JSON list of C-alpha atoms in Angstrom, two decimals:
[
{"chain": "A", "resi": 1, "resn": "MET", "atom": "CA", "xyz": [4.20, -36.26, 2.21]},
{"chain": "A", "resi": 2, "resn": "SER", "atom": "CA", "xyz": [4.26, -32.47, 2.54]},
{"chain": "A", "resi": 3, "resn": "VAL", "atom": "CA", "xyz": [5.00, -32.16, -1.21]},
{"chain": "A", "resi": 4, "resn": "LEU", "atom": "CA", "xyz": [1.78, -34.06, -1.90]},
{"chain": "A", "resi": 5, "resn": "ALA", "atom": "CA", "xyz": [-0.06, -31.81, 0.57]},
{"chain": "A", "resi": 6, "resn": "ALA", "atom": "CA", "xyz": [1.25, -28.73, -1.25]},
{"chain": "A", "resi": 7, "resn": "LEU", "atom": "CA", "xyz": [0.08, -30.12, -4.59]},
{"chain": "A", "resi": 8, "resn": "ALA", "atom": "CA", "xyz": [-3.32, -31.03, -3.11]},
{"chain": "A", "resi": 9, "resn": "VAL", "atom": "CA", "xyz": [-3.74, -27.50, -1.73]},
{"chain": "A", "resi": 10, "resn": "ALA", "atom": "CA", "xyz": [-2.75, -26.09, -5.12]},
{"chain": "A", "resi": 11, "resn": "LEU", "atom": "CA", "xyz": [-5.33, -28.28, -6.85]},
{"chain": "A", "resi": 12, "resn": "ILE", "atom": "CA", "xyz": [-8.07, -27.23, -4.42]},
{"chain": "A", "resi": 13, "resn": "ALA", "atom": "CA", "xyz": [-7.18, -23.54, -4.82]},
{"chain": "A", "resi": 14, "resn": "TRP", "atom": "CA", "xyz": [-7.17, -23.87, -8.61]},
{"chain": "A", "resi": 15, "resn": "SER", "atom": "CA", "xyz": [-10.52, -25.67, -8.61]},
{"chain": "A", "resi": 16, "resn": "VAL", "atom": "CA", "xyz": [-12.37, -22.90, -6.73]},
{"chain": "A", "resi": 17, "resn": "ARG", "atom": "CA", "xyz": [-11.72, -20.34, -9.46]},
{"chain": "A", "resi": 18, "resn": "GLY", "atom": "CA", "xyz": [-15.44, -19.94, -10.18]},
{"chain": "A", "resi": 19, "resn": "VAL", "atom": "CA", "xyz": [-16.44, -19.43, -6.54]},
{"chain": "A", "resi": 20, "resn": "SER", "atom": "CA", "xyz": [-17.55, -15.90, -5.69]},
{"chain": "A", "resi": 21, "resn": "GLN", "atom": "CA", "xyz": [-15.61, -13.69, -3.31]},
{"chain": "A", "resi": 22, "resn": "LYS", "atom": "CA", "xyz": [-18.67, -13.44, -1.08]},
{"chain": "A", "resi": 23, "resn": "LEU", "atom": "CA", "xyz": [-18.86, -17.22, -0.64]},
{"chain": "A", "resi": 24, "resn": "LEU", "atom": "CA", "xyz": [-15.10, -17.40, -0.05]},
{"chain": "A", "resi": 25, "resn": "ALA", "atom": "CA", "xyz": [-15.46, -14.71, 2.64]},
{"chain": "A", "resi": 26, "resn": "VAL", "atom": "CA", "xyz": [-18.23, -16.77, 4.30]},
{"chain": "A", "resi": 27, "resn": "VAL", "atom": "CA", "xyz": [-16.00, -19.87, 4.26]},
{"chain": "A", "resi": 28, "resn": "LEU", "atom": "CA", "xyz": [-13.10, -17.82, 5.65]},
{"chain": "A", "resi": 29, "resn": "ALA", "atom": "CA", "xyz": [-15.19, -16.37, 8.48]},
{"chain": "A", "resi": 30, "resn": "GLY", "atom": "CA", "xyz": [-16.91, -19.67, 9.31]},
{"chain": "A", "resi": 31, "resn": "SER", "atom": "CA", "xyz": [-13.63, -21.59, 9.31]},
{"chain": "A", "resi": 32, "resn": "GLY", "atom": "CA", "xyz": [-11.95, -18.90, 11.38]},
{"chain": "A", "resi": 33, "resn": "ALA", "atom": "CA", "xyz": [-14.76, -19.05, 13.95]},
{"chain": "A", "resi": 34, "resn": "ALA", "atom": "CA", "xyz": [-14.56, -22.86, 14.11]},
{"chain": "A", "resi": 35, "resn": "LEU", "atom": "CA", "xyz": [-10.79, -22.68, 14.59]},
{"chain": "A", "resi": 36, "resn": "ALA", "atom": "CA", "xyz": [-11.06, -20.09, 17.34]},
{"chain": "A", "resi": 37, "resn": "VAL", "atom": "CA", "xyz": [-13.79, -21.94, 19.24]},
{"chain": "A", "resi": 38, "resn": "GLY", "atom": "CA", "xyz": [-12.00, -25.28, 18.93]},
{"chain": "A", "resi": 39, "resn": "ALA", "atom": "CA", "xyz": [-8.69, -23.84, 20.09]},
{"chain": "A", "resi": 40, "resn": "ILE", "atom": "CA", "xyz": [-10.25, -21.95, 23.02]},
{"chain": "A", "resi": 41, "resn": "LEU", "atom": "CA", "xyz": [-12.20, -24.99, 24.17]},
{"chain": "A", "resi": 42, "resn": "GLY", "atom": "CA", "xyz": [-9.20, -27.27, 23.63]},
{"chain": "A", "resi": 43, "resn": "LEU", "atom": "CA", "xyz": [-11.18, -29.77, 21.59]},
{"chain": "A", "resi": 44, "resn": "ALA", "atom": "CA", "xyz": [-8.87, -32.53, 20.31]},
{"chain": "A", "resi": 45, "resn": "LEU", "atom": "CA", "xyz": [-10.75, -33.35, 17.11]},
{"chain": "A", "resi": 46, "resn": "TYR", "atom": "CA", "xyz": [-7.97, -34.33, 14.70]},
{"chain": "A", "resi": 47, "resn": "PRO", "atom": "CA", "xyz": [-8.37, -35.24, 11.79]},
{"chain": "A", "resi": 48, "resn": "TRP", "atom": "CA", "xyz": [-11.53, -33.12, 11.61]},
{"chain": "A", "resi": 49, "resn": "THR", "atom": "CA", "xyz": [-9.51, -30.02, 12.49]},
{"chain": "A", "resi": 50, "resn": "ASP", "atom": "CA", "xyz": [-7.89, -30.20, 9.03]},
{"chain": "A", "resi": 51, "resn": "LEU", "atom": "CA", "xyz": [-11.22, -29.20, 7.44]},
{"chain": "A", "resi": 52, "resn": "PRO", "atom": "CA", "xyz": [-11.49, -25.70, 8.96]},
{"chain": "A", "resi": 53, "resn": "VAL", "atom": "CA", "xyz": [-7.72, -25.25, 8.57]},
{"chain": "A", "resi": 54, "resn": "LEU", "atom": "CA", "xyz": [-8.05, -26.01, 4.84]},
{"chain": "A", "resi": 55, "resn": "GLY", "atom": "CA", "xyz": [-11.21, -23.91, 4.55]},
{"chain": "A", "resi": 56, "resn": "PHE", "atom": "CA", "xyz": [-9.58, -20.90, 6.20]},
{"chain": "A", "resi": 57, "resn": "ALA", "atom": "CA", "xyz": [-6.26, -21.21, 4.36]},
{"chain": "A", "resi": 58, "resn": "VAL", "atom": "CA", "xyz": [-7.63, -21.91, 0.88]},
{"chain": "A", "resi": 59, "resn": "ALA", "atom": "CA", "xyz": [-10.43, -19.31, 1.06]},
{"chain": "A", "resi": 60, "resn": "GLY", "atom": "CA", "xyz": [-8.04, -16.73, 2.53]},
{"chain": "A", "resi": 61, "resn": "GLY", "atom": "CA", "xyz": [-5.32, -17.54, 0.02]},
{"chain": "A", "resi": 62, "resn": "VAL", "atom": "CA", "xyz": [-7.64, -17.31, -2.97]},
{"chain": "A", "resi": 63, "resn": "LEU", "atom": "CA", "xyz": [-8.98, -13.97, -1.69]},
{"chain": "A", "resi": 64, "resn": "VAL", "atom": "CA", "xyz": [-5.42, -12.66, -1.25]},
{"chain": "A", "resi": 65, "resn": "GLY", "atom": "CA", "xyz": [-4.49, -13.96, -4.72]},
{"chain": "A", "resi": 66, "resn": "ARG", "atom": "CA", "xyz": [-7.44, -12.06, -6.16]},
{"chain": "A", "resi": 67, "resn": "ARG", "atom": "CA", "xyz": [-6.49, -8.83, -4.39]},
{"chain": "A", "resi": 68, "resn": "VAL", "atom": "CA", "xyz": [-2.84, -8.80, -5.47]},
{"chain": "A", "resi": 69, "resn": "PRO", "atom": "CA", "xyz": [-2.58, -7.18, -8.92]},
{"chain": "A", "resi": 70, "resn": "PRO", "atom": "CA", "xyz": [-1.89, -9.83, -11.59]},
{"chain": "A", "resi": 71, "resn": "ARG", "atom": "CA", "xyz": [1.71, -8.79, -12.19]},
{"chain": "A", "resi": 72, "resn": "PRO", "atom": "CA", "xyz": [4.92, -10.35, -10.84]},
{"chain": "A", "resi": 73, "resn": "MET", "atom": "CA", "xyz": [6.19, -7.36, -8.80]},
{"chain": "A", "resi": 74, "resn": "PRO", "atom": "CA", "xyz": [3.25, -7.06, -6.34]},
{"chain": "A", "resi": 75, "resn": "MET", "atom": "CA", "xyz": [3.46, -10.79, -5.55]},
{"chain": "A", "resi": 76, "resn": "LEU", "atom": "CA", "xyz": [7.23, -10.54, -5.17]},
{"chain": "A", "resi": 77, "resn": "VAL", "atom": "CA", "xyz": [6.83, -7.71, -2.65]},
{"chain": "A", "resi": 78, "resn": "LEU", "atom": "CA", "xyz": [4.15, -9.61, -0.71]},
{"chain": "A", "resi": 79, "resn": "LEU", "atom": "CA", "xyz": [6.21, -12.81, -0.57]},
{"chain": "A", "resi": 80, "resn": "ALA", "atom": "CA", "xyz": [9.38, -10.93, 0.41]},
{"chain": "A", "resi": 81, "resn": "VAL", "atom": "CA", "xyz": [7.62, -9.16, 3.30]},
{"chain": "A", "resi": 82, "resn": "LEU", "atom": "CA", "xyz": [6.00, -12.40, 4.49]},
{"chain": "A", "resi": 83, "resn": "ALA", "atom": "CA", "xyz": [9.35, -14.23, 4.21]},
{"chain": "A", "resi": 84, "resn": "VAL", "atom": "CA", "xyz": [11.01, -11.65, 6.44]},
{"chain": "A", "resi": 85, "resn": "LEU", "atom": "CA", "xyz": [8.17, -11.82, 8.98]},
{"chain": "A", "resi": 86, "resn": "ASP", "atom": "CA", "xyz": [8.21, -15.63, 8.95]},
{"chain": "A", "resi": 87, "resn": "THR", "atom": "CA", "xyz": [11.97, -15.68, 9.48]},
{"chain": "A", "resi": 88, "resn": "ILE", "atom": "CA", "xyz": [11.71, -13.21, 12.36]},
{"chain": "A", "resi": 89, "resn": "GLN", "atom": "CA", "xyz": [8.98, -15.29, 13.95]},
{"chain": "A", "resi": 90, "resn": "ILE", "atom": "CA", "xyz": [10.88, -18.57, 13.69]},
{"chain": "A", "resi": 91, "resn": "VAL", "atom": "CA", "xyz": [14.51, -17.50, 14.11]},
{"chain": "A", "resi": 92, "resn": "ALA", "atom": "CA", "xyz": [14.58, -14.28, 16.14]},
{"chain": "A", "resi": 93, "resn": "LEU", "atom": "CA", "xyz": [11.74, -15.12, 18.50]},
{"chain": "A", "resi": 94, "resn": "GLY", "atom": "CA", "xyz": [12.89, -18.72, 18.93]},
{"chain": "A", "resi": 95, "resn": "SER", "atom": "CA", "xyz": [9.60, -20.32, 17.94]},
{"chain": "A", "resi": 96, "resn": "GLY", "atom": "CA", "xyz": [9.63, -23.88, 19.18]},
{"chain": "A", "resi": 97, "resn": "ALA", "atom": "CA", "xyz": [9.27, -26.90, 16.98]},
{"chain": "A", "resi": 98, "resn": "GLY", "atom": "CA", "xyz": [5.99, -28.71, 16.69]},
{"chain": "A", "resi": 99, "resn": "PRO", "atom": "CA", "xyz": [5.30, -32.09, 18.24]},
{"chain": "A", "resi": 100, "resn": "GLU", "atom": "CA", "xyz": [6.54, -33.92, 15.16]},
{"chain": "A", "resi": 101, "resn": "ALA", "atom": "CA", "xyz": [10.01, -32.54, 15.77]},
{"chain": "A", "resi": 102, "resn": "THR", "atom": "CA", "xyz": [10.02, -32.76, 19.56]},
{"chain": "A", "resi": 103, "resn": "GLY", "atom": "CA", "xyz": [8.51, -36.20, 19.85]},
{"chain": "A", "resi": 104, "resn": "GLY", "atom": "CA", "xyz": [5.93, -34.97, 22.35]},
{"chain": "A", "resi": 105, "resn": "SER", "atom": "CA", "xyz": [2.19, -35.21, 22.10]},
{"chain": "A", "resi": 106, "resn": "ALA", "atom": "CA", "xyz": [0.50, -32.19, 20.62]},
{"chain": "A", "resi": 107, "resn": "PRO", "atom": "CA", "xyz": [-1.74, -29.90, 22.63]},
{"chain": "A", "resi": 108, "resn": "ALA", "atom": "CA", "xyz": [-5.23, -29.50, 21.17]},
{"chain": "A", "resi": 109, "resn": "TRP", "atom": "CA", "xyz": [-4.62, -25.89, 20.01]},
{"chain": "A", "resi": 110, "resn": "TYR", "atom": "CA", "xyz": [-1.76, -27.08, 17.76]},
{"chain": "A", "resi": 111, "resn": "PHE", "atom": "CA", "xyz": [-4.24, -28.75, 15.41]},
{"chain": "A", "resi": 112, "resn": "TYR", "atom": "CA", "xyz": [-6.12, -25.47, 14.90]},
{"chain": "A", "resi": 113, "resn": "GLY", "atom": "CA", "xyz": [-3.10, -23.71, 13.42]},
{"chain": "A", "resi": 114, "resn": "MET", "atom": "CA", "xyz": [-1.62, -26.52, 11.37]},
{"chain": "A", "resi": 115, "resn": "LEU", "atom": "CA", "xyz": [-2.61, -28.74, 8.47]},
{"chain": "A", "resi": 116, "resn": "VAL", "atom": "CA", "xyz": [-1.59, -32.04, 10.02]},
{"chain": "A", "resi": 117, "resn": "ILE", "atom": "CA", "xyz": [-0.86, -35.13, 7.95]},
{"chain": "A", "resi": 118, "resn": "ASP", "atom": "CA", "xyz": [-0.52, -38.11, 10.23]},
{"chain": "A", "resi": 119, "resn": "THR", "atom": "CA", "xyz": [-0.04, -41.53, 8.64]},
{"chain": "A", "resi": 120, "resn": "PRO", "atom": "CA", "xyz": [1.55, -44.75, 9.88]},
{"chain": "A", "resi": 121, "resn": "TRP", "atom": "CA", "xyz": [4.71, -43.79, 7.93]},
{"chain": "A", "resi": 122, "resn": "THR", "atom": "CA", "xyz": [5.08, -40.08, 8.61]},
{"chain": "A", "resi": 123, "resn": "HIS", "atom": "CA", "xyz": [3.85, -37.14, 10.61]},
{"chain": "A", "resi": 124, "resn": "SER", "atom": "CA", "xyz": [4.04, -33.62, 9.27]},
{"chain": "A", "resi": 125, "resn": "GLY", "atom": "CA", "xyz": [2.38, -30.33, 9.96]},
{"chain": "A", "resi": 126, "resn": "VAL", "atom": "CA", "xyz": [2.17, -27.31, 7.70]},
{"chain": "A", "resi": 127, "resn": "GLY", "atom": "CA", "xyz": [1.33, -23.93, 9.20]},
{"chain": "A", "resi": 128, "resn": "ILE", "atom": "CA", "xyz": [-2.03, -22.44, 8.27]},
{"chain": "A", "resi": 129, "resn": "ILE", "atom": "CA", "xyz": [-0.38, -19.26, 6.94]},
{"chain": "A", "resi": 130, "resn": "ASP", "atom": "CA", "xyz": [1.99, -21.34, 4.79]},
{"chain": "A", "resi": 131, "resn": "VAL", "atom": "CA", "xyz": [-1.03, -23.11, 3.27]},
{"chain": "A", "resi": 132, "resn": "LEU", "atom": "CA", "xyz": [-2.71, -19.73, 2.73]},
{"chain": "A", "resi": 133, "resn": "VAL", "atom": "CA", "xyz": [0.38, -18.45, 0.88]},
{"chain": "A", "resi": 134, "resn": "ILE", "atom": "CA", "xyz": [0.45, -21.55, -1.35]},
{"chain": "A", "resi": 135, "resn": "ALA", "atom": "CA", "xyz": [-3.21, -20.94, -2.28]},
{"chain": "A", "resi": 136, "resn": "ALA", "atom": "CA", "xyz": [-2.48, -17.23, -2.93]},
{"chain": "A", "resi": 137, "resn": "ILE", "atom": "CA", "xyz": [0.40, -18.11, -5.28]},
{"chain": "A", "resi": 138, "resn": "VAL", "atom": "CA", "xyz": [-1.84, -20.51, -7.21]},
{"chain": "A", "resi": 139, "resn": "GLU", "atom": "CA", "xyz": [-4.68, -18.00, -7.56]},
{"chain": "A", "resi": 140, "resn": "HIS", "atom": "CA", "xyz": [-2.30, -15.23, -8.57]},
{"chain": "A", "resi": 141, "resn": "ALA", "atom": "CA", "xyz": [-0.79, -17.45, -11.28]},
{"chain": "A", "resi": 142, "resn": "ARG", "atom": "CA", "xyz": [-4.30, -18.34, -12.53]},
{"chain": "A", "resi": 143, "resn": "ARG", "atom": "CA", "xyz": [-5.23, -14.64, -12.73]},
{"chain": "A", "resi": 144, "resn": "ARG", "atom": "CA", "xyz": [-2.08, -13.98, -14.72]},
{"chain": "A", "resi": 145, "resn": "GLY", "atom": "CA", "xyz": [-3.22, -16.61, -17.25]},
{"chain": "A", "resi": 146, "resn": "LEU", "atom": "CA", "xyz": [-0.38, -18.98, -16.39]},
{"chain": "A", "resi": 147, "resn": "PRO", "atom": "CA", "xyz": [-0.70, -22.79, -16.42]},
{"chain": "A", "resi": 148, "resn": "PHE", "atom": "CA", "xyz": [-1.55, -24.72, -13.25]},
{"chain": "A", "resi": 149, "resn": "ALA", "atom": "CA", "xyz": [2.03, -26.00, -12.90]},
{"chain": "A", "resi": 150, "resn": "VAL", "atom": "CA", "xyz": [3.40, -22.46, -12.56]},
{"chain": "A", "resi": 151, "resn": "GLY", "atom": "CA", "xyz": [1.20, -21.91, -9.53]},
{"chain": "A", "resi": 152, "resn": "ALA", "atom": "CA", "xyz": [1.60, -25.39, -8.04]},
{"chain": "A", "resi": 153, "resn": "VAL", "atom": "CA", "xyz": [5.33, -25.98, -8.43]},
{"chain": "A", "resi": 154, "resn": "PRO", "atom": "CA", "xyz": [6.55, -23.27, -5.98]},
{"chain": "A", "resi": 155, "resn": "GLY", "atom": "CA", "xyz": [4.88, -25.08, -3.07]},
{"chain": "A", "resi": 156, "resn": "ALA", "atom": "CA", "xyz": [6.37, -28.43, -4.05]},
{"chain": "A", "resi": 157, "resn": "LEU", "atom": "CA", "xyz": [9.82, -26.90, -4.57]},
{"chain": "A", "resi": 158, "resn": "ALA", "atom": "CA", "xyz": [9.58, -25.15, -1.20]},
{"chain": "A", "resi": 159, "resn": "PHE", "atom": "CA", "xyz": [8.95, -28.40, 0.65]},
{"chain": "A", "resi": 160, "resn": "ILE", "atom": "CA", "xyz": [11.71, -30.23, -1.19]},
{"chain": "A", "resi": 161, "resn": "ALA", "atom": "CA", "xyz": [14.20, -27.47, -0.41]},
{"chain": "A", "resi": 162, "resn": "ALA", "atom": "CA", "xyz": [13.01, -27.19, 3.21]},
{"chain": "A", "resi": 163, "resn": "ASP", "atom": "CA", "xyz": [13.32, -30.97, 3.67]},
{"chain": "A", "resi": 164, "resn": "VAL", "atom": "CA", "xyz": [16.88, -30.88, 2.31]},
{"chain": "A", "resi": 165, "resn": "ALA", "atom": "CA", "xyz": [17.78, -27.92, 4.55]},
{"chain": "A", "resi": 166, "resn": "PHE", "atom": "CA", "xyz": [16.19, -29.62, 7.55]},
{"chain": "A", "resi": 167, "resn": "ALA", "atom": "CA", "xyz": [18.14, -32.83, 6.89]},
{"chain": "A", "resi": 168, "resn": "ALA", "atom": "CA", "xyz": [21.41, -30.94, 6.40]},
{"chain": "A", "resi": 169, "resn": "LEU", "atom": "CA", "xyz": [21.11, -28.43, 9.24]},
{"chain": "A", "resi": 170, "resn": "ALA", "atom": "CA", "xyz": [18.81, -30.23, 11.71]},
{"chain": "A", "resi": 171, "resn": "PRO", "atom": "CA", "xyz": [17.32, -27.00, 13.11]},
{"chain": "A", "resi": 172, "resn": "ARG", "atom": "CA", "xyz": [14.49, -26.99, 15.63]},
{"chain": "A", "resi": 173, "resn": "ASP", "atom": "CA", "xyz": [12.23, -25.31, 13.08]},
{"chain": "A", "resi": 174, "resn": "LEU", "atom": "CA", "xyz": [12.45, -23.62, 9.69]},
{"chain": "A", "resi": 175, "resn": "PRO", "atom": "CA", "xyz": [10.46, -20.74, 8.22]},
{"chain": "A", "resi": 176, "resn": "LEU", "atom": "CA", "xyz": [8.71, -22.04, 5.09]},
{"chain": "A", "resi": 177, "resn": "ILE", "atom": "CA", "xyz": [7.76, -18.78, 3.37]},
{"chain": "A", "resi": 178, "resn": "PRO", "atom": "CA", "xyz": [11.37, -17.97, 2.33]},
{"chain": "A", "resi": 179, "resn": "PHE", "atom": "CA", "xyz": [11.38, -21.35, 0.55]},
{"chain": "A", "resi": 180, "resn": "LEU", "atom": "CA", "xyz": [8.03, -20.49, -1.07]},
{"chain": "A", "resi": 181, "resn": "LEU", "atom": "CA", "xyz": [9.57, -17.20, -2.23]},
{"chain": "A", "resi": 182, "resn": "ALA", "atom": "CA", "xyz": [12.55, -19.09, -3.69]},
{"chain": "A", "resi": 183, "resn": "GLY", "atom": "CA", "xyz": [10.22, -21.56, -5.46]},
{"chain": "A", "resi": 184, "resn": "TRP", "atom": "CA", "xyz": [8.15, -18.69, -6.83]},
{"chain": "A", "resi": 185, "resn": "LEU", "atom": "CA", "xyz": [11.30, -16.92, -8.07]},
{"chain": "A", "resi": 186, "resn": "ALA", "atom": "CA", "xyz": [12.47, -20.13, -9.75]},
{"chain": "A", "resi": 187, "resn": "MET", "atom": "CA", "xyz": [9.16, -20.37, -11.62]},
{"chain": "A", "resi": 188, "resn": "GLN", "atom": "CA", "xyz": [9.36, -16.70, -12.67]},
{"chain": "A", "resi": 189, "resn": "LEU", "atom": "CA", "xyz": [12.84, -17.36, -14.04]},
{"chain": "A", "resi": 190, "resn": "ALA", "atom": "CA", "xyz": [11.55, -20.44, -15.88]},
{"chain": "A", "resi": 191, "resn": "ILE", "atom": "CA", "xyz": [8.73, -18.33, -17.41]},
{"chain": "A", "resi": 192, "resn": "ARG", "atom": "CA", "xyz": [11.26, -15.73, -18.62]},
{"chain": "A", "resi": 193, "resn": "ILE", "atom": "CA", "xyz": [13.55, -18.39, -20.08]},
{"chain": "A", "resi": 194, "resn": "ALA", "atom": "CA", "xyz": [10.59, -20.07, -21.83]},
{"chain": "A", "resi": 195, "resn": "ALA", "atom": "CA", "xyz": [9.49, -16.70, -23.24]},
{"chain": "A", "resi": 196, "resn": "VAL", "atom": "CA", "xyz": [12.94, -16.11, -24.75]}
]
């Protein structure tokens, strides 16, 4: 299900290519305010909480994707730094697993930092920053004149690899951004091979 979520986020990010930076900044600020107020007040409003999470992450990701110069090296540096920070947060600081992994019920604030997909068959949550990075990768690929698949596939590959690692290692939690970096690198390699 998270692979479909990654592809949906990629499609949304790709489709807002004509939206001005000013409007994206308004969506980012408005969504951020809604998330903060909801989390502070402890309002349990899922599934409605997914709307400001998506608004914040997609608007923020597209803005980041527009700020990163449209060359591979700046995106590589950004993803590498974020991957290290994500790993430190999850591994070194012992970040706990979300309610889907622990089997407990989620506190209200959890839904304001996660894109939650809850169906009768599965429950998954994707961190808001992970969604933002997926949107940034898509926008950066679009600005480089690359096809939609080049921007969308890293997110899907990241979730597939993370699911395999989770099944094999059974950790409490995994940092996703290193998997996004690996998916992005795989697509860059595919672009180079196709160019040759």
